[in-house]
CSV table of C-alpha atoms and ligand atoms in Angstrom, one decimal:
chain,number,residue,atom,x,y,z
A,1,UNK,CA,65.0,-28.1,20.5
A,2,UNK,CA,68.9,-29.0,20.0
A,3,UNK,CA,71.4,-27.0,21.9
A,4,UNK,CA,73.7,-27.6,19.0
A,5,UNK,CA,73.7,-25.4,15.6
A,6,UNK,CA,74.9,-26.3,12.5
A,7,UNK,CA,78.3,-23.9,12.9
A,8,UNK,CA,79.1,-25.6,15.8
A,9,UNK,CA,80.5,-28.3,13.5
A,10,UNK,CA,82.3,-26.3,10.7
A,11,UNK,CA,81.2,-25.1,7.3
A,12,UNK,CA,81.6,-28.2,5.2
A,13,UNK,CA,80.0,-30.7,7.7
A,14,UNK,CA,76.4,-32.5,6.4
A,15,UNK,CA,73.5,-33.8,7.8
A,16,UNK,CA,71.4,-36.2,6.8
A,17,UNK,CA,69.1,-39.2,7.1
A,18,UNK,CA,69.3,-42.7,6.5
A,19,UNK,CA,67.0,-45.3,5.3
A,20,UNK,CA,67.1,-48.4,4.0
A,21,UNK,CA,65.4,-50.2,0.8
A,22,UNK,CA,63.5,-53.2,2.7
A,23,UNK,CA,62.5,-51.3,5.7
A,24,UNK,CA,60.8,-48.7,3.6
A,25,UNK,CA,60.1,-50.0,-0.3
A,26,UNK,CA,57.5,-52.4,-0.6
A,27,UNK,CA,56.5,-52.0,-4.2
A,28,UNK,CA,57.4,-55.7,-4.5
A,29,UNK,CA,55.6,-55.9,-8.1
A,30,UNK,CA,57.4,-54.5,-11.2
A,31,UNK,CA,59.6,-57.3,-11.5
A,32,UNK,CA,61.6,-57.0,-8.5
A,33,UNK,CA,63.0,-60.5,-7.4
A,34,UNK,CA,62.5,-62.1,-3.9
A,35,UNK,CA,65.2,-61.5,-1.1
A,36,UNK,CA,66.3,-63.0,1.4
A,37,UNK,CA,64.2,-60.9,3.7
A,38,UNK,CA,60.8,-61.6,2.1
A,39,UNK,CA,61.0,-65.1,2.5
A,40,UNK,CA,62.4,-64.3,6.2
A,41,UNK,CA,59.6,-62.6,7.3
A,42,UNK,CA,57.9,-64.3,6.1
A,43,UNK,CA,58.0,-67.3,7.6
A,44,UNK,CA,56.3,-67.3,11.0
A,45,UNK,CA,58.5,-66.6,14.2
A,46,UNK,CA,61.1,-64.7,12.7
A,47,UNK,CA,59.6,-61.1,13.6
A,48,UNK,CA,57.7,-59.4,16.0
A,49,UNK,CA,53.7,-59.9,15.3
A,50,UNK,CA,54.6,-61.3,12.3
A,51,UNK,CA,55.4,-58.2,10.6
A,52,UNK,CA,57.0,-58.1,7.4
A,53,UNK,CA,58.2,-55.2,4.5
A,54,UNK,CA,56.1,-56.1,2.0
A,55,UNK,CA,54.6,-53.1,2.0
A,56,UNK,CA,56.6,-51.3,4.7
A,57,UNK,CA,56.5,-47.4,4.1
A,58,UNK,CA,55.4,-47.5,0.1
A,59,UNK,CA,58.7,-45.6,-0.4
A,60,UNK,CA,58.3,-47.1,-3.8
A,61,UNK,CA,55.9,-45.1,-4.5
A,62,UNK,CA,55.6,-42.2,-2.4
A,63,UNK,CA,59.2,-41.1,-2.4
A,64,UNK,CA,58.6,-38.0,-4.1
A,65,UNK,CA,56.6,-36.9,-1.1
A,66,UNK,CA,59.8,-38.3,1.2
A,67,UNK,CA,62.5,-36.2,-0.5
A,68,UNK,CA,60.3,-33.1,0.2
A,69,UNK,CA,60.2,-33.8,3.8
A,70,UNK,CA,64.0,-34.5,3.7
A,71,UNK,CA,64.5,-31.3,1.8
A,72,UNK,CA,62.0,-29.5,4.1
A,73,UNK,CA,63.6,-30.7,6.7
A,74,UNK,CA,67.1,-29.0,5.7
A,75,UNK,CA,68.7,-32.0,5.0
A,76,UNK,CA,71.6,-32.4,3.2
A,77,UNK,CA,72.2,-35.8,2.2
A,78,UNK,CA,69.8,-39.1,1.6
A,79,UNK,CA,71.2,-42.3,2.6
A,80,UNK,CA,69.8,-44.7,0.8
A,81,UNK,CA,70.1,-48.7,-0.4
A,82,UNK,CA,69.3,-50.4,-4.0
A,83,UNK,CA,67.4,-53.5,-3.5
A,84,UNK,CA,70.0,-55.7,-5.7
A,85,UNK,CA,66.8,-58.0,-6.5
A,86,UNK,CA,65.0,-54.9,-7.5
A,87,UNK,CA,67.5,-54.0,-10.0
A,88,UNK,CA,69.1,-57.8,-10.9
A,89,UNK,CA,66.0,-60.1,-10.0
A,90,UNK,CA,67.8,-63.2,-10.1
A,91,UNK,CA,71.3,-61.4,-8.7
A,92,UNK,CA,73.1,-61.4,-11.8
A,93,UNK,CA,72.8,-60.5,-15.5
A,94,UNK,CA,69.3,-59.9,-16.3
A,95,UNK,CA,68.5,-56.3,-15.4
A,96,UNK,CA,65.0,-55.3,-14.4
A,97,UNK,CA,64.2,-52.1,-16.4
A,98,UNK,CA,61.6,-50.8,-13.6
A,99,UNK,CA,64.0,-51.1,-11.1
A,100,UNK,CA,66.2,-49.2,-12.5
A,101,UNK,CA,64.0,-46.3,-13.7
A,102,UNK,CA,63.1,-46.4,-9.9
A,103,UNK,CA,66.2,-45.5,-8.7
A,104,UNK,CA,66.7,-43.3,-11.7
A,105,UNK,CA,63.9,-41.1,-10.9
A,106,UNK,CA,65.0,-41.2,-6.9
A,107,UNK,CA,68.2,-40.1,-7.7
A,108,UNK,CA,67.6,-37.6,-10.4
A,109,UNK,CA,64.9,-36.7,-7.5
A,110,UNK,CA,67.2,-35.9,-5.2
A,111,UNK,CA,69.3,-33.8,-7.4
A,112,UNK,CA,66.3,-31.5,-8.3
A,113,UNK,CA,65.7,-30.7,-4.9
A,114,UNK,CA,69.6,-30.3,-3.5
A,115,UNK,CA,70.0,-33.5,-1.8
A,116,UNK,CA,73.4,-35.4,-2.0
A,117,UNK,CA,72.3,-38.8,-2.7
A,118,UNK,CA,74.8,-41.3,-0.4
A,119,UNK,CA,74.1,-44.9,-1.7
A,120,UNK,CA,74.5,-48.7,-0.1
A,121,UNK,CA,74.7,-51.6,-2.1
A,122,UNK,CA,73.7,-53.4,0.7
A,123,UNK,CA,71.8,-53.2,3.3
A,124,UNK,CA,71.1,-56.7,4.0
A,125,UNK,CA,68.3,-58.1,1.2
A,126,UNK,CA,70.4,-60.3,-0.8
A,127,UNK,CA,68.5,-62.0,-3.6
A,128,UNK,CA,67.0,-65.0,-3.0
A,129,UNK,CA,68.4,-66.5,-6.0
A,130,UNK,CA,72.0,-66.6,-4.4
A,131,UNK,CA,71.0,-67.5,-1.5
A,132,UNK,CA,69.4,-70.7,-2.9
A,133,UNK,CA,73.2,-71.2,-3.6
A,134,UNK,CA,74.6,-70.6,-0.4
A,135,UNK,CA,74.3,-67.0,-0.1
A,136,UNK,CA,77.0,-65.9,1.6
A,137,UNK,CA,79.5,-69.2,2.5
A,138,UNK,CA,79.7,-69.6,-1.5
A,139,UNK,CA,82.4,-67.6,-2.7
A,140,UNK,CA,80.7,-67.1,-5.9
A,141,UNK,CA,78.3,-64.5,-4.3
A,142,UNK,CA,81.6,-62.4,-3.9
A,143,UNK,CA,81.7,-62.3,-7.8
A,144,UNK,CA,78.5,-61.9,-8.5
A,145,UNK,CA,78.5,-58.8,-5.7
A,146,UNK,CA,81.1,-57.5,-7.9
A,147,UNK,CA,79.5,-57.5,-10.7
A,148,UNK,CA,76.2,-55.6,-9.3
A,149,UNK,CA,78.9,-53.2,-8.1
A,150,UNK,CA,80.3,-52.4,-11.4
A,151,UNK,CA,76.4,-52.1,-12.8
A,152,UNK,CA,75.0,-49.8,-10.3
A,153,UNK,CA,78.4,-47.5,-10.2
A,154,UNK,CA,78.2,-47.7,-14.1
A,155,UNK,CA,74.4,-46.8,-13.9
A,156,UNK,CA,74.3,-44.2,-11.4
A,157,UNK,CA,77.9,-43.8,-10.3
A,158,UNK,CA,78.3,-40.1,-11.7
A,159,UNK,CA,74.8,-38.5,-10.1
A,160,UNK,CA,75.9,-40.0,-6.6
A,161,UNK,CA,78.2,-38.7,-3.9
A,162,UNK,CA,79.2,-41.8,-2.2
A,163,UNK,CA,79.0,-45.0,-2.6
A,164,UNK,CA,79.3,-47.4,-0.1
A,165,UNK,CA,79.3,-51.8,-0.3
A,166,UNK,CA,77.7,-53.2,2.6
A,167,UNK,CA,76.3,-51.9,5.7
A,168,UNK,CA,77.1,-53.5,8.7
A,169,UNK,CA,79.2,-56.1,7.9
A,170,UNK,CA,78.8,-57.4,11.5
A,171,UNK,CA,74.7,-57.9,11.0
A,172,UNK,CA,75.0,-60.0,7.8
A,173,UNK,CA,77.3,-62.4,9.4
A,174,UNK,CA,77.4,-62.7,13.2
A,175,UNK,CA,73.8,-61.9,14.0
A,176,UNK,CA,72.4,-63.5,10.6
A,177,UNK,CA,74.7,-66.4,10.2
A,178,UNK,CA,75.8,-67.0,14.1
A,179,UNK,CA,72.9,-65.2,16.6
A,180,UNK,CA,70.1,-66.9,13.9
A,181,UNK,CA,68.3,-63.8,14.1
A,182,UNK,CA,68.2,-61.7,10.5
A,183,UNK,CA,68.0,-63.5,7.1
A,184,UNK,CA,68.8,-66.5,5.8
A,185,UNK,CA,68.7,-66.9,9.9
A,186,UNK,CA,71.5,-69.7,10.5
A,187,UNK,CA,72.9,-70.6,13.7
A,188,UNK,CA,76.4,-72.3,12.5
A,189,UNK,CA,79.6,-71.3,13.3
A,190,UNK,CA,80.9,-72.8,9.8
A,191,UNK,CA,78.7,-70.3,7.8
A,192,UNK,CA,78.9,-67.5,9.7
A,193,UNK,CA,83.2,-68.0,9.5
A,194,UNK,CA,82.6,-68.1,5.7
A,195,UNK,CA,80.3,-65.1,5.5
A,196,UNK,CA,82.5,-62.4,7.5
A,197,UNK,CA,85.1,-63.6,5.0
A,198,UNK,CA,83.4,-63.4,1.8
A,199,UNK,CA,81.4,-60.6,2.7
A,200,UNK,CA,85.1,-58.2,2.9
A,201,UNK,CA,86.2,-60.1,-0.4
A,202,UNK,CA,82.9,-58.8,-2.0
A,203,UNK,CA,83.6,-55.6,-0.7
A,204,UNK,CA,87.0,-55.9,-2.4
A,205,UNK,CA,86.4,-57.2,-5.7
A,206,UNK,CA,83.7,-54.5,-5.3
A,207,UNK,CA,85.6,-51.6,-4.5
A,208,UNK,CA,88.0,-52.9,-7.8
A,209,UNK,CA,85.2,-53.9,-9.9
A,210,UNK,CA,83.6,-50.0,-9.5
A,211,UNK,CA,87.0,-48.0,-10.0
A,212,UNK,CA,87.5,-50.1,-13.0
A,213,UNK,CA,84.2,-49.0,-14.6
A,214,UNK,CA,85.8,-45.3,-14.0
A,215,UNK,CA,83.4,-44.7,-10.3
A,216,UNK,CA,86.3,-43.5,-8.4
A,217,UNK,CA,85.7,-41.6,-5.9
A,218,UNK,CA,83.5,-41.6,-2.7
A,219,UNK,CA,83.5,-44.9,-2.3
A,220,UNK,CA,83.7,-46.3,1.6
A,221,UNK,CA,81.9,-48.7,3.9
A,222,UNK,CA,80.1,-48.5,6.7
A,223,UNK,CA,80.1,-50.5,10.0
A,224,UNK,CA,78.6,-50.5,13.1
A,225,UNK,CA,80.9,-50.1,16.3
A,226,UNK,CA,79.6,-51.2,19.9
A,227,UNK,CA,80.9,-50.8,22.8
A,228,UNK,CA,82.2,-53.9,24.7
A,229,UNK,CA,82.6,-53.5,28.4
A,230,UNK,CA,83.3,-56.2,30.9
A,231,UNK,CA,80.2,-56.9,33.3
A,232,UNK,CA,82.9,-56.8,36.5
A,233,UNK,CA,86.6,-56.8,36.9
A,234,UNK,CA,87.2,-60.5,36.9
A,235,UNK,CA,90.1,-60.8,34.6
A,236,UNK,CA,88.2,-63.7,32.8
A,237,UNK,CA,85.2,-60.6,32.0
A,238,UNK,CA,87.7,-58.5,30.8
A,239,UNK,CA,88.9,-60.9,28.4
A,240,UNK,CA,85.7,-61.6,27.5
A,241,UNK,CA,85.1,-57.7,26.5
A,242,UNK,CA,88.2,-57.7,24.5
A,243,UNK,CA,87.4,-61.1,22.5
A,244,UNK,CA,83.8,-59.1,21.6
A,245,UNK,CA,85.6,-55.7,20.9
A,246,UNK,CA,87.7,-57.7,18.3
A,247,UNK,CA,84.9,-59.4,16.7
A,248,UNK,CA,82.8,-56.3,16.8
A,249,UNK,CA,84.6,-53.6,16.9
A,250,UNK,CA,88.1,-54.9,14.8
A,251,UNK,CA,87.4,-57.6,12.8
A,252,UNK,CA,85.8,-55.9,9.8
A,253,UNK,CA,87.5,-52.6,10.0
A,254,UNK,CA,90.9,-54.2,9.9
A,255,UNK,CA,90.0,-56.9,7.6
A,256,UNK,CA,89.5,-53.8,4.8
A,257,UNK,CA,91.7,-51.3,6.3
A,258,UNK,CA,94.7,-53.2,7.4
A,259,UNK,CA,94.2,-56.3,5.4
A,260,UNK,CA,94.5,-58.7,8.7
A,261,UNK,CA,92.2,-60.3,11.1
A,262,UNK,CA,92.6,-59.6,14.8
A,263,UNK,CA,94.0,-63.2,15.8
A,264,UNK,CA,91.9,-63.4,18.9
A,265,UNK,CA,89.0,-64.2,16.4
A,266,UNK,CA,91.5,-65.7,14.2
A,267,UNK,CA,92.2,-68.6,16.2
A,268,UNK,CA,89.2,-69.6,17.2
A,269,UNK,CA,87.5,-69.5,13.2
A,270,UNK,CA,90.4,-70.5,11.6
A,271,UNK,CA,88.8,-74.0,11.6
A,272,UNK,CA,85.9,-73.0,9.9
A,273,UNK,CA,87.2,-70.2,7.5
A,274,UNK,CA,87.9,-71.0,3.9
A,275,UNK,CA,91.1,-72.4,3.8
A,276,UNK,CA,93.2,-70.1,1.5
A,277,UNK,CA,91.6,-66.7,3.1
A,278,UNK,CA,95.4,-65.3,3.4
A,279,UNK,CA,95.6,-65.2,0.3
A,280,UNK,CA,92.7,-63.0,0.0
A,281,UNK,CA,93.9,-60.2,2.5
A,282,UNK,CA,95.4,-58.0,-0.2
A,283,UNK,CA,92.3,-58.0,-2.3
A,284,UNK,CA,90.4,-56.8,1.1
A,285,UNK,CA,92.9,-54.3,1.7
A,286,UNK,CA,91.7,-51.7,-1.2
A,287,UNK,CA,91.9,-47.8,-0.4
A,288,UNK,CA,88.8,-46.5,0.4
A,289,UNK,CA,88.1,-42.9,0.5
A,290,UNK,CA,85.9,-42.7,3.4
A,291,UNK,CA,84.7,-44.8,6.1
A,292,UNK,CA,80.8,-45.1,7.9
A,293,UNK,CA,80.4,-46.1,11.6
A,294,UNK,CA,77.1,-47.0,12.9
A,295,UNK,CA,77.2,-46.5,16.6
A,296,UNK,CA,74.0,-46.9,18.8
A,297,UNK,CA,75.4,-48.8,22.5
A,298,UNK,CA,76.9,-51.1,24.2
A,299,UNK,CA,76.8,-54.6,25.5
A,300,UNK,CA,78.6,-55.9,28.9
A,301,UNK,CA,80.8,-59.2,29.0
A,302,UNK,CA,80.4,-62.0,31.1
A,303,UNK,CA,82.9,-65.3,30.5
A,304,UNK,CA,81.4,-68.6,30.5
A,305,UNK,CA,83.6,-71.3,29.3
A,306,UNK,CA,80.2,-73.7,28.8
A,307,UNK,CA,79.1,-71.3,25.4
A,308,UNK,CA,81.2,-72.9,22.2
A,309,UNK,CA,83.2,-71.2,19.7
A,310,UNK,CA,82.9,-67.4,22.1
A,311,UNK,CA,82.9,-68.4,25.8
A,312,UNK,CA,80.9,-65.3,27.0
A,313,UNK,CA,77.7,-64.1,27.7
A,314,UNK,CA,76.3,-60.7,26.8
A,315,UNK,CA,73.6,-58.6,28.4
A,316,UNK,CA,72.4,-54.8,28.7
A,317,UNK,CA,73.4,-53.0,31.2
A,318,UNK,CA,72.2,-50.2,34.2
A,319,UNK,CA,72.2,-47.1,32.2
A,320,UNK,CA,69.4,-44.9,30.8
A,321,UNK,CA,67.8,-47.1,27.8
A,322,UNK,CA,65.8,-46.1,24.7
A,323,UNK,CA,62.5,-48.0,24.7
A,324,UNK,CA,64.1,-50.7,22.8
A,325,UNK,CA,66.7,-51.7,26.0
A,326,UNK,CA,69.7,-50.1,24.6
A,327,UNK,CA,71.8,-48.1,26.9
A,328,UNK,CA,72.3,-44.5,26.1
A,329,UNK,CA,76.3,-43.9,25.8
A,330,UNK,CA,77.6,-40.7,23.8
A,331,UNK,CA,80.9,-41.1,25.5
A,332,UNK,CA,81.2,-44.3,23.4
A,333,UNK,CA,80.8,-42.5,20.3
A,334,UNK,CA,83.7,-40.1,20.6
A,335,UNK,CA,85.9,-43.1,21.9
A,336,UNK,CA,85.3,-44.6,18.5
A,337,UNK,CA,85.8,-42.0,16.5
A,338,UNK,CA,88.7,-41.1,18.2
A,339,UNK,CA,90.1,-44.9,18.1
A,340,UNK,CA,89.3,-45.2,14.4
A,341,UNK,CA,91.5,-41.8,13.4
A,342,UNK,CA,93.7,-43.0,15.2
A,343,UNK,CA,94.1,-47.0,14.1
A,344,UNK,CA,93.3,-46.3,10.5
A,345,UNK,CA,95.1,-42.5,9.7
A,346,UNK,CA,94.0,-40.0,6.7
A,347,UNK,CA,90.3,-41.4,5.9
A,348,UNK,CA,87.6,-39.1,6.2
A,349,UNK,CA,84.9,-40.2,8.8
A,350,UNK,CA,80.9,-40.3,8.9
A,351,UNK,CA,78.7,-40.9,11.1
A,352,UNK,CA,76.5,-42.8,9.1
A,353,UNK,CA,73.8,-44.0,11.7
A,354,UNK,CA,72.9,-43.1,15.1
A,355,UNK,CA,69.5,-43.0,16.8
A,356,UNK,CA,67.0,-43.7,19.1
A,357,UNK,CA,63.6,-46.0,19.4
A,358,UNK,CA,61.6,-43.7,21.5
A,359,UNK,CA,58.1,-42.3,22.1
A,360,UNK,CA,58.8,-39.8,24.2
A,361,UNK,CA,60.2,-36.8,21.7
A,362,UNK,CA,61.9,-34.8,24.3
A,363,UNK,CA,64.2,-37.8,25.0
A,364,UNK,CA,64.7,-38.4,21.0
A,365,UNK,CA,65.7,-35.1,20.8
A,366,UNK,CA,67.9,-34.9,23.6
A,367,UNK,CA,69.8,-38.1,22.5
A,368,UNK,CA,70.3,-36.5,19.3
A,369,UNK,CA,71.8,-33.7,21.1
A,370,UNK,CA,74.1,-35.7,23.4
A,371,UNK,CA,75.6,-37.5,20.4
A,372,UNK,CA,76.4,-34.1,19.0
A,373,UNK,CA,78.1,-33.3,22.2
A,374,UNK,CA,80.2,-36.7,21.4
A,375,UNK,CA,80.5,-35.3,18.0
A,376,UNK,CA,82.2,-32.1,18.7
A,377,UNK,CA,84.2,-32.9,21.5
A,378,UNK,CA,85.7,-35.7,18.7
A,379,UNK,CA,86.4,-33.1,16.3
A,380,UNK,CA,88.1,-31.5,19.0
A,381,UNK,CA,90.5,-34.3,19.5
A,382,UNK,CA,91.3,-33.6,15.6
A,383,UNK,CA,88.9,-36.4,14.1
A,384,UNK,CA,88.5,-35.6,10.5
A,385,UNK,CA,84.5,-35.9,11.2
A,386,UNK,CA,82.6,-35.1,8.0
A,387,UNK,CA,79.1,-35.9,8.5
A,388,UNK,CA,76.4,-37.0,10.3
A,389,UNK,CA,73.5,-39.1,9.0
A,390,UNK,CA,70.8,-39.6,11.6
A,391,UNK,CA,68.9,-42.7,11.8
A,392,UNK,CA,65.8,-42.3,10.4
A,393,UNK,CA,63.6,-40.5,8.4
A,394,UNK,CA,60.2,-42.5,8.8
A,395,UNK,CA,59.5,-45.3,11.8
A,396,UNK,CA,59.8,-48.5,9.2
A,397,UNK,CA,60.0,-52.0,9.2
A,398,UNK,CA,62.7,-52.7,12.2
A,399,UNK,CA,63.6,-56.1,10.5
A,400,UNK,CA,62.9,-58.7,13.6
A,401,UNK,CA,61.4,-56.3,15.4
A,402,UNK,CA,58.7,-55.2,12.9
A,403,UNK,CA,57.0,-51.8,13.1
A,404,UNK,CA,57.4,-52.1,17.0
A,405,UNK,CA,60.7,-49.9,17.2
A,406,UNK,CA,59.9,-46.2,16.8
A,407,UNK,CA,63.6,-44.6,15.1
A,408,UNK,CA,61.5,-42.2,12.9
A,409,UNK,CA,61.9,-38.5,13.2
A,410,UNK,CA,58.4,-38.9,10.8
A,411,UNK,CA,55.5,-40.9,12.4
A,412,UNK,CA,53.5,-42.8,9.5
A,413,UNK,CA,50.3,-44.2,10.3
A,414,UNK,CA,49.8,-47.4,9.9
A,415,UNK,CA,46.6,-47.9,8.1
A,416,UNK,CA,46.9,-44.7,5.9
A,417,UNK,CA,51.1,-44.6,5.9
A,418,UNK,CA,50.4,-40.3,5.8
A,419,UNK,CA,54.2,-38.9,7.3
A,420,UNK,CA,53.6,-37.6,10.6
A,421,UNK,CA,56.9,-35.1,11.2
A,422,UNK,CA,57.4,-35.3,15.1
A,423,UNK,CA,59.1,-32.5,17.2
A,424,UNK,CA,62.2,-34.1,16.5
A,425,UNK,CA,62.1,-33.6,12.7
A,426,UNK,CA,61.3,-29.9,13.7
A,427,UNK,CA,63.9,-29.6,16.0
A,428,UNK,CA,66.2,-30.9,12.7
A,429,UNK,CA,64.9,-28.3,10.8
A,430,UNK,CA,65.2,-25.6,12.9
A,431,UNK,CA,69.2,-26.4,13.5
A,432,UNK,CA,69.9,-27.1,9.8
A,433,UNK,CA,67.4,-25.1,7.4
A,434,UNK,CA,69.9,-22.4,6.1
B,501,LIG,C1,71.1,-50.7,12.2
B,501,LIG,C2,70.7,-50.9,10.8
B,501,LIG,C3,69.4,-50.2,10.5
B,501,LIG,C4,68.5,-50.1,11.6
B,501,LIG,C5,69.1,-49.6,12.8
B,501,LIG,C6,68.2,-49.4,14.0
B,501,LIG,O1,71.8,-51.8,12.7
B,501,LIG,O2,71.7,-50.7,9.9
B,501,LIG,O3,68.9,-50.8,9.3
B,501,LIG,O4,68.0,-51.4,11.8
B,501,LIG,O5,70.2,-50.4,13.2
């Protein structure tokens, strides 16, 4: 069980979990268009054992049965993503009805049972359709982002309690565009220069396009922060962590908070960005009235001026790992939330991921309770800290990774897909259930 309880973190302060549409939907019928993550997975060597999410955890249809284990569970707050191709097949203009009435009767779901439904636009499955046009180097995906912004706040905006654009801005460029390893799966410095650009306009015109429609408040994004250490203390290494913290850890956040680019990444992409992009930094720069981070580890640093465009090399390090290889750091997590308070002043915070891939429940729950440690001893430092969203509810499709990883605090078997809560879930329940 946690040492923690829920007063330890003030009266207002709410937990929840997160999952995300193609790790969990399936329920790929009904008129719901292709995404870039079907054909992905599709296609053999992308993902471990050559998993995909066409069916994944039947959320589609069993999430009836999931909110009651979220509510059991004492739960506050859902985070959740809309499929765009669920809800515009072709990613613009023609709606699907079904897909709507799905996330209709999730929502309204919620609401019946006391859950504060926090929704992403997008959590990485663009529709196929745009990509077929470039996906995310074509600036024209920024307006037709906008435009499924306006939509879904117009549609569900009033039942939800934040909304936020993208998830992980980092993963739908750098890994997808630059590392080759999420969808559409490029290795080109050109494209991946284009998407972390057009990917902050579309959050943006987004942000405008939503308070137009009248959805005006809650609305945020979320990144995901890791921690960038030098791998010794060669001044080349440490150079090499600080050119990693300001793509990973600076880029995005300043791109939409500040409205400027760090210029360490700067001057290496200017080449490959799109050439007007100052001109775009104002339209980046919207107020936002909360921001996510994602925060799981860290990576260590070595220089190596052979490797193009970032001259380093990144590997795991010594520390205690979860059973995926990533290094258990809760330090790291105050240290963010601490930096972000402090670089970006007045917006509320949330901890909108954090987790573990484990077996071993006594080790899930005791990350858990480290990172609550991190938590608290952040709010001590005055970080307006309002929530915490624990990543996730059931093990699901781990994008490359397949149904390998193990994040759920709910075991589903794999033939069957029944919910198996683990200790974990009960250790949850037992801290929150009022
Ligand atoms: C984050 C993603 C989430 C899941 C966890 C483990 O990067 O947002 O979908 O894959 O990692």
């Amino acid at each position: 069980m946690f040492t923690h309880k829920r007063a330890d973190f003030g009266p207002d302060f709410i937990f929840g979990v997160a999952m995300a549409a193609h790790q969990i939907e399936g329920g790929q019928t009904d008129g719901r268009g292709p995404s870039i993550w079907d054909t992905f997975a599709n296609t053999p060597g992308n993902t471990r054992n050559f998993d995909n999410g066409n069916v994944a955890c039947d959320h589609y249809n069993r999430w009836g049965e999931d909110l009651d284990i979220i509510r059991d569970g004492g739960f506050d707050a859902y985070r959740f993503s809309f499929s765009w191709s669920r809800l515009m097949p072709e990613g613009t203009i023609a709606i699907n009805q079904a897909g709507v009435d799905f996330y209709d009767r999730l929502i309204d779901g919620m609401l019946e049972r006391n859950i504060k439904p926090l929704a992403t636009l997008y959590h990485w499955d663009l529709p196929s359709a745009l990509q077929d046009r470039g996906g995310w180097m074509n600036r024209d995906t920024t307006a037709a982002f906008a435009d499924y912004a306006a939509f879904a706040a117009e549609k569900f905006g009033s039942r939800l309690e934040s909304i936020a654009t993208f998830n992980e801005p980092w993963c739908i460029t750098v890994l997808s565009h630059f590392l080759g390893a999420h969808a559409p799966g490029y290795r080109d410095v050109r494209a991946t220069a284009r998407a972390m650009h057009h990917v902050l306009l579309a959050h943006g015109l987004g942000i405008k396009a939503m308070r137009e429609v009248g959805t005006n408040k809650n609305l945020g994004i979320v990144v995901n922060m890791e921690k960038c250490d030098p791998a010794s203390d060669k001044p080349e290494d440490i150079e090499a962590a600080a050119l990693g913290d300001a793509i990973f850890n600076q880029f995005f956040l300043d791109g939409v908070l500040k409205g400027t680019y760090p210029e360490k990444v700067t001057n290496i992409l200017e080449p490959h960005l799109p050439k007007d992009w100052r001109d775009d930094m104002a339209t980046l720069n919207q107020p936002l009235d909360w921001v996510g981070i994602n925060y799981y580890t860290r990576f260590l640093y070595t220089a190596d001026p052979k490797v193009p465009v970032f001259p380093f090399t990144q590997a795991r390090g010594p520390l205690e790992k979860t059973n995926v290889g990533w290094e258990i750091i809760p330090e790291a997590l105050t240290e963010f939330l601490v930096r972000v308070s402090n670089r970006y002043p007045g917006l509320p915070i949330y901890v909108t991921e954090n987790g573990a891939s484990e077996t071993d429940e006594a080790k899930r729950i005791n990350f858990f309770d480290r990172h609550f440690a991190a938590m608290v001893e952040a709010k001590r430092h005055g970080v307006d800290l309002r929530g915490y969203i624990a990543w996730t509810l059931i093990d699901n499709f781990e994008w490359a990774e397949g149904f390998t990883p193990k994040f759920g605090i709910v075991g589903m078997d794999p033939v069957t897909l029944d919910r198996h809560p683990k200790d974990s879930y009960r250790a949850f329940q037992q801290m929150l259930v009022k």
